[in-house]
């Protein structure tokens, strides 16, 4: 079994031989996978092996695919042999947003300062493509020290409260099929 992620190529080499040098060898693959390639090696008229490669896509994730190879000779009677190749396609995981200090609701008094940060991470280890904040109040400033970190400093004045403010954090990972997660933050 070969384990891959969507978008990652899985390959195997299939080799066959026949004791009768006059027989030709024919290879077949079931099921036929979209985008798969099978390149013969050895003599063109009678290859003795081929390399089979397939790149799974998102709809294949979370499934172990069994691919059967059959080799048949042209002798009489036809002789056949089969072998299987399993490709396990991992399920991609959504990115995660963590707020520090913890909690999605933050409290701050008028005239005081609230400081917090948010980090985006990708459990698949493919990385974060983007991380942003939208709709945050005017009394908050945002800096982005790295692609996966946002830092906030909020200094409400007396004219800003008492009121509840909500804004959104959004991150997208670099998976084969990018996944986006949002988190709502409330400032009271």
Tab-separated table of C-alpha atoms in Angstrom, residues 106 108 114 116 133-142 152-157 160-161 163-168 185-188:
chain	number	residue	atom	x	y	z
A	106	UNK	CA	-12.712	39.694	24.585
A	108	UNK	CA	-12.068	45.761	27.431
A	114	UNK	CA	-6.676	45.002	24.892
A	116	UNK	CA	-4.381	39.566	21.649
A	133	UNK	CA	-9.251	39.929	9.423
A	134	UNK	CA	-12.253	41.910	8.255
A	135	UNK	CA	-14.766	44.156	9.966
A	136	UNK	CA	-12.666	44.874	13.056
A	137	UNK	CA	-13.490	48.138	14.900
A	138	UNK	CA	-11.642	51.399	14.168
A	139	UNK	CA	-10.126	51.456	17.648
A	140	UNK	CA	-8.203	48.229	16.880
A	141	UNK	CA	-4.989	48.074	14.906
A	142	UNK	CA	-3.810	44.903	13.236
A	152	UNK	CA	-4.313	43.133	17.550
A	153	UNK	CA	-4.133	46.148	19.873
A	154	UNK	CA	-7.527	47.624	20.759
A	155	UNK	CA	-7.883	50.965	22.611
A	156	UNK	CA	-11.553	51.969	22.777
A	157	UNK	CA	-12.423	55.522	23.788
A	160	UNK	CA	-16.792	53.604	21.458
A	161	UNK	CA	-18.738	51.983	24.272
A	163	UNK	CA	-21.153	48.365	22.613
A	164	UNK	CA	-20.481	44.892	21.197
A	165	UNK	CA	-18.244	44.618	18.105
A	166	UNK	CA	-17.836	41.516	15.967
A	167	UNK	CA	-15.239	40.828	13.302
A	168	UNK	CA	-14.090	37.842	11.290
A	185	UNK	CA	-14.330	37.431	17.469
A	186	UNK	CA	-16.482	39.586	19.792
A	187	UNK	CA	-15.198	42.620	21.684
A	188	UNK	CA	-17.400	43.880	24.500
